[in-house]
Coordinates of C-alpha atoms and ligand atoms in Angstrom, one line a residue:
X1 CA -22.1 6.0 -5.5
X2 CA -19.8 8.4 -6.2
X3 CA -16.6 6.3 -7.2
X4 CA -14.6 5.5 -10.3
X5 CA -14.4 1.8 -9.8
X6 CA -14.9 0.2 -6.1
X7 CA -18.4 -0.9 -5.7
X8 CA -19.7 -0.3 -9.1
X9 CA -21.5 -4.0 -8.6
X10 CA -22.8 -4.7 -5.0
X11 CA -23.3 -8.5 -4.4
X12 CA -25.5 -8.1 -1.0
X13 CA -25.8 -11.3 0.8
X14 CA -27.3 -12.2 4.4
X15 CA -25.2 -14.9 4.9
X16 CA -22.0 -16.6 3.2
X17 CA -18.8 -18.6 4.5
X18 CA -16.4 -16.1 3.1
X19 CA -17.1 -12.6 1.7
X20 CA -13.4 -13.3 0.4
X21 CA -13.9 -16.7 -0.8
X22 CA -17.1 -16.0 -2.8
X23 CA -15.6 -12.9 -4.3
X24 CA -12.2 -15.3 -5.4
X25 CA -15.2 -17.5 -7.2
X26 CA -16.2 -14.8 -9.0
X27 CA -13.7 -12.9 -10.1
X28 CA -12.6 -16.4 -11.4
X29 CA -16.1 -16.0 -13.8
X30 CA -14.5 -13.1 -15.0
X31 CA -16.5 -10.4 -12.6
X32 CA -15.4 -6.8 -13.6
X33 CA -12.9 -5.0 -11.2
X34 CA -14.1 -3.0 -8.0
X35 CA -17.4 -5.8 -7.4
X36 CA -18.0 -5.8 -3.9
X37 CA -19.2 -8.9 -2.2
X38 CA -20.9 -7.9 1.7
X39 CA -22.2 -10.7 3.7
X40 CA -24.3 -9.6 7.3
X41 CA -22.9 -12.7 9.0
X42 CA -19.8 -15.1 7.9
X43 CA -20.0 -18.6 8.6
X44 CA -16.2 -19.1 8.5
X45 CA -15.3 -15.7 8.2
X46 CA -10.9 -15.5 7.6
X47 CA -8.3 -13.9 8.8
X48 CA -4.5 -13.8 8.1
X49 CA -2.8 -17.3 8.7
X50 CA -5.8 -19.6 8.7
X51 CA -7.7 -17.5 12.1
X52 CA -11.1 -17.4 12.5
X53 CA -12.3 -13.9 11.9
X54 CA -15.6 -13.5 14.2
X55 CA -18.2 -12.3 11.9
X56 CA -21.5 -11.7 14.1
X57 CA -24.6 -9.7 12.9
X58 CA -24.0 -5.5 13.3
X59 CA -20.6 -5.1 11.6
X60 CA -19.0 -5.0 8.2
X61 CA -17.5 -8.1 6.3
X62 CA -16.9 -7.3 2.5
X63 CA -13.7 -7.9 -0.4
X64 CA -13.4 -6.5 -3.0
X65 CA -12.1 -7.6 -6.4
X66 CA -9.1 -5.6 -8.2
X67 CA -7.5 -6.6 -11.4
X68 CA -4.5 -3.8 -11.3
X69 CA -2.3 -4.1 -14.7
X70 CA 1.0 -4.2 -12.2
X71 CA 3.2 -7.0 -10.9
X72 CA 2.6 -9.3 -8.0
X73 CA 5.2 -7.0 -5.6
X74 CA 3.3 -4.1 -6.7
X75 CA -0.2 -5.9 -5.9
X76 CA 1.0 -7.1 -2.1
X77 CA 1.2 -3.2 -1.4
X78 CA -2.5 -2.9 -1.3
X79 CA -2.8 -3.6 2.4
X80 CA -1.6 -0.3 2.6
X81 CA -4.3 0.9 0.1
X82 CA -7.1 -0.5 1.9
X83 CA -5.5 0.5 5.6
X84 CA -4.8 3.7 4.5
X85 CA -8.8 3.9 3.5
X86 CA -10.1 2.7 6.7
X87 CA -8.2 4.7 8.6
X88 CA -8.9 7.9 6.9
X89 CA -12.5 7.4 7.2
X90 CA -12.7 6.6 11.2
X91 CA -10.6 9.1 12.0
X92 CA -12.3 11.8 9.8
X93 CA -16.2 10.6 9.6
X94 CA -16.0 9.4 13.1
X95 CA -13.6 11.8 14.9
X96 CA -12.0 8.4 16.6
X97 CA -7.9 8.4 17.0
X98 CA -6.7 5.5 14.7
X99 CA -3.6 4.0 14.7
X100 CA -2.3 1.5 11.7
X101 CA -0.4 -1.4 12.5
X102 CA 2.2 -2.6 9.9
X103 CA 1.1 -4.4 7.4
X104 CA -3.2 -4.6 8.1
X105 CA -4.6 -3.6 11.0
X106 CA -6.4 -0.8 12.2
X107 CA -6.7 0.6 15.8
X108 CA -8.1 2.5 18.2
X109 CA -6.9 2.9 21.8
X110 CA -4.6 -0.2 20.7
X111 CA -7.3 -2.8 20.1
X112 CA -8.2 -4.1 16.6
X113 CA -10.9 -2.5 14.9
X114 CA -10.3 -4.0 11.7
X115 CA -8.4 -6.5 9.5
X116 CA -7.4 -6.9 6.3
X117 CA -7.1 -10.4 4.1
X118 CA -5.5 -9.7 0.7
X119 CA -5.5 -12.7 -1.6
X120 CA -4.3 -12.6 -5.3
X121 CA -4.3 -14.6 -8.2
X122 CA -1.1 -14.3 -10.5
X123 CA -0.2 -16.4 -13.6
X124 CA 3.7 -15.8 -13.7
X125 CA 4.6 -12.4 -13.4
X126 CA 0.9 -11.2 -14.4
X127 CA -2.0 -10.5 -11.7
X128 CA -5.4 -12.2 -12.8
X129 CA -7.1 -10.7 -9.6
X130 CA -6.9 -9.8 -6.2
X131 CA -9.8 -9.8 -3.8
X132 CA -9.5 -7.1 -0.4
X133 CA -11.3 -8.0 2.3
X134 CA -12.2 -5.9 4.8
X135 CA -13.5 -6.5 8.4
X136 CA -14.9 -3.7 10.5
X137 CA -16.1 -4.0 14.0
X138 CA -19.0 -1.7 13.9
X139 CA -21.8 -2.7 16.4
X140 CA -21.0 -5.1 17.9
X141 CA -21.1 -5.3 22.0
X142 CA -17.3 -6.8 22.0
X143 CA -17.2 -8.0 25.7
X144 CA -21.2 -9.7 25.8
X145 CA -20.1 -10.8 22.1
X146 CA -16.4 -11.7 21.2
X147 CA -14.8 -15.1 22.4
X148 CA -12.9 -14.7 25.9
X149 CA -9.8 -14.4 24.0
X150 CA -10.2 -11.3 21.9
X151 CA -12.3 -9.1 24.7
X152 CA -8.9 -7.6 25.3
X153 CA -7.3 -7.3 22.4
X154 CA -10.3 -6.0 19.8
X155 CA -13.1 -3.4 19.8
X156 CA -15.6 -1.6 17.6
X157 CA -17.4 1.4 16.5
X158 CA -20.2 1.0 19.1
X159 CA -17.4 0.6 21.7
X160 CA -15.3 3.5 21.2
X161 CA -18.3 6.2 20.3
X162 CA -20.6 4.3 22.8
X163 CA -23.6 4.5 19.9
X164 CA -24.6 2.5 17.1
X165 CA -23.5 3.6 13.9
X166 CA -25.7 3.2 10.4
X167 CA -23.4 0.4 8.4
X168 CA -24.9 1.8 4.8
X169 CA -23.3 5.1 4.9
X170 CA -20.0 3.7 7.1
X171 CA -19.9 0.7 3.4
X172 CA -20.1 4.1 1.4
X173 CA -17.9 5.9 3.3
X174 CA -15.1 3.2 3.1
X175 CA -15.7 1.9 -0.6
X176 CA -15.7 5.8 -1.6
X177 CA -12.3 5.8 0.3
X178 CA -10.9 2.9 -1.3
X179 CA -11.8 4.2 -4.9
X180 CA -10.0 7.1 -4.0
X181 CA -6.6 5.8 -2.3
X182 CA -7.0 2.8 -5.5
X183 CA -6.9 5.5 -8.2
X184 CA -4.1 6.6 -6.7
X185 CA -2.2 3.3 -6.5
X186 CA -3.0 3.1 -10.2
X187 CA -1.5 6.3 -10.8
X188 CA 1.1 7.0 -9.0
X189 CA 2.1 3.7 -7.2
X190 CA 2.3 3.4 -3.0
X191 CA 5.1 6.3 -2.3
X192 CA 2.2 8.7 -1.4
X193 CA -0.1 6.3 -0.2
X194 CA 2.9 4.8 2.4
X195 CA 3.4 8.4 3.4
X196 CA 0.4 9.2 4.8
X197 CA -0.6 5.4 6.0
X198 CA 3.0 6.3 7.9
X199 CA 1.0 9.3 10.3
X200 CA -1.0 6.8 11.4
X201 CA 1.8 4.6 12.3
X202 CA 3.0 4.8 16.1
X203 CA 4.7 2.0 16.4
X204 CA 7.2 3.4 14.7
X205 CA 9.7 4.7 16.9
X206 CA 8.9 1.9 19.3
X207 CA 10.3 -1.3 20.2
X208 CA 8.6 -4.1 19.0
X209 CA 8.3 -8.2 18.2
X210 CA 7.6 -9.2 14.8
X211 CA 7.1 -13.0 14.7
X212 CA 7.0 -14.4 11.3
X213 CA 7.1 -18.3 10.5
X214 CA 10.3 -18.7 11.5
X215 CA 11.8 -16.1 13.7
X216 CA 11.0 -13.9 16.5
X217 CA 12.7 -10.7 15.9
X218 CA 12.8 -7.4 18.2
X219 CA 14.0 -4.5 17.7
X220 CA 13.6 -0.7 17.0
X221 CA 11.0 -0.3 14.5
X222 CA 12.4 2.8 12.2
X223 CA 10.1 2.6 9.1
X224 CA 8.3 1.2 6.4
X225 CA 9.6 1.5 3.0
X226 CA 8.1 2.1 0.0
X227 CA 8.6 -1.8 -0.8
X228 CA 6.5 -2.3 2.1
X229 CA 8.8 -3.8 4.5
X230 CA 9.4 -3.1 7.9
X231 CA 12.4 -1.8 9.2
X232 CA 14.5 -2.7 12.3
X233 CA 17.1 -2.0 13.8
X234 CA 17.7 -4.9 15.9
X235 CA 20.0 -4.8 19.2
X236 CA 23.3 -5.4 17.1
X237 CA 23.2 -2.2 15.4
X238 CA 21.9 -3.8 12.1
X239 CA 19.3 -2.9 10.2
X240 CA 17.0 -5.5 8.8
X241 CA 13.9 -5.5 6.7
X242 CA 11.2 -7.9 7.5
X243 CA 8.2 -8.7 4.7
X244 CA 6.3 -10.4 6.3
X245 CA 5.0 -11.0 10.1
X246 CA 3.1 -10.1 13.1
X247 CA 4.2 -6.8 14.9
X248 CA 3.1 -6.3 19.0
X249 CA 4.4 -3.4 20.5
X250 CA 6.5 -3.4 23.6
X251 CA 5.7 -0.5 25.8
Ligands
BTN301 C1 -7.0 -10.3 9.9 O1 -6.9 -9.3 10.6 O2 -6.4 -11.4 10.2 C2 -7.8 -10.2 8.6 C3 -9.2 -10.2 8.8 C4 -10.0 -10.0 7.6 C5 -11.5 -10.2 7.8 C6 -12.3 -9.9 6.6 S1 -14.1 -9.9 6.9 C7 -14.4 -9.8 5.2 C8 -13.4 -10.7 4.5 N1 -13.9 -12.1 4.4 C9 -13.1 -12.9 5.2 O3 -13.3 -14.1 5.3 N2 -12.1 -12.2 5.7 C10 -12.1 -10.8 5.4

């Protein structure tokens, strides 16, 4: 594999709970940055706030453990890193029209094609680790397969190019992609890498909802700044930046 980092040890497994939680285990054992931990099926496969994340045979379920010398603001920006990644590679390997939503999702024709968990380690200021996991819908029949409640709302690779697609060279593709955006990171921090996550963006320019623990906010969504945070400029004329949240987009 062509990369500088990402993927330089491949934990291959058939089955596992968590591709994220096994890869927190062993980064805890002191595993070297950019191991990879890909499961065919997960048992209780995460998303963000507790959801299930539906992890049948056909698609891609790995994470993948960074230990960045930066501090934990620094580290959250990773989403953007991994998005960034994912995007670039389905819309250039696979021709599809990807959107990103703000702050980890990927789309195409506005369902989800893939999430993002980010989960770090920090002791005080310093990061120990942080594992990336990535979830790609890749062949999977979403309508004879997905629960009732995501038919609408998520799709795949087989889906959209209406053929199956070989998962070894789209988990090159995509850890080659990450080791390239991650260098980055390293070097020159997120400015870039916000920039061109940003022309995948189109929300922005919209109205939307972001619902966060405990508010529902809507407003004009005008940016995301290189902290990260989404700004809005809500109906008052004020402009407020959100961290955290779920955006939908009213059209
Ligand atoms: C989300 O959109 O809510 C995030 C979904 C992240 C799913 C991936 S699949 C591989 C890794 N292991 C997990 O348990 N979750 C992430």
């Amino acid at each position: 594999m062509q990369t500088k980092k990402v993927g330089k040890q491949i934990f291959f497994l058939h089955e596992v709970d968590s591709t994220n939680n096994l890869a927190k285990e062993l980064a805890g054992y002191g595993a070297v940055e950019g191991t990879v931990v890909i499961a065919e099926t997960q048992k209780t496969g995460r998303g963000r706030k507790g959801r299930e994340w539906c992890s049948p045979k056909g698609s891609l379920y790995f994470s993948v453990i960074l230990r960045p010398e930066c501090d934990s603001c620094e580290v959250v920006k990773l989403v953007f890193v991994a998005g960034l990644a994912v995007a670039e590679v389905l819309s250039k390997k696979y021709g599809l029209e990807v959107a990103v939503k703000w702050p980890n999702d990927v789309l195409v024709n506005e369902k989800k094609i893939c999430g993002l968990l980010s989960e770090m380690s920090v002791a005080g200021e310093k990061v120990n680790y942080v594992v990336v996991g990535v979830g790609v819908n890749a062949n999977v029949d979403v309508v004879g397969v997905f629960p009732e409640s995501l038919r609408n709302i998520a799709t795949s690779l087989e889906v959209e190019l209406g053929r199956k697609v070989e998962l070894n060279e789209l988990f090159r593709a995509l850890l080659e992609s990450l080791d390239v955006f991650y260098e980055q990171f390293l070097k020159e921090g997120t400015g870039k890498i916000i920039d061109k996550w940003k022309k995948y963006a189109v929300f922005l320019g919209h109205q939307v909802i972001v619902v966060d623990e405990v508010e529902t906010l809507k407003g004009l969504a005008l940016d995301v700044d290189n902290e990260g945070a989404l700004v809005l400029k809500l109906k008052d004329g004020t402009l407020k930046r959100v961290f955290v949240g779920d955006v939908s987009v009213r059209l």
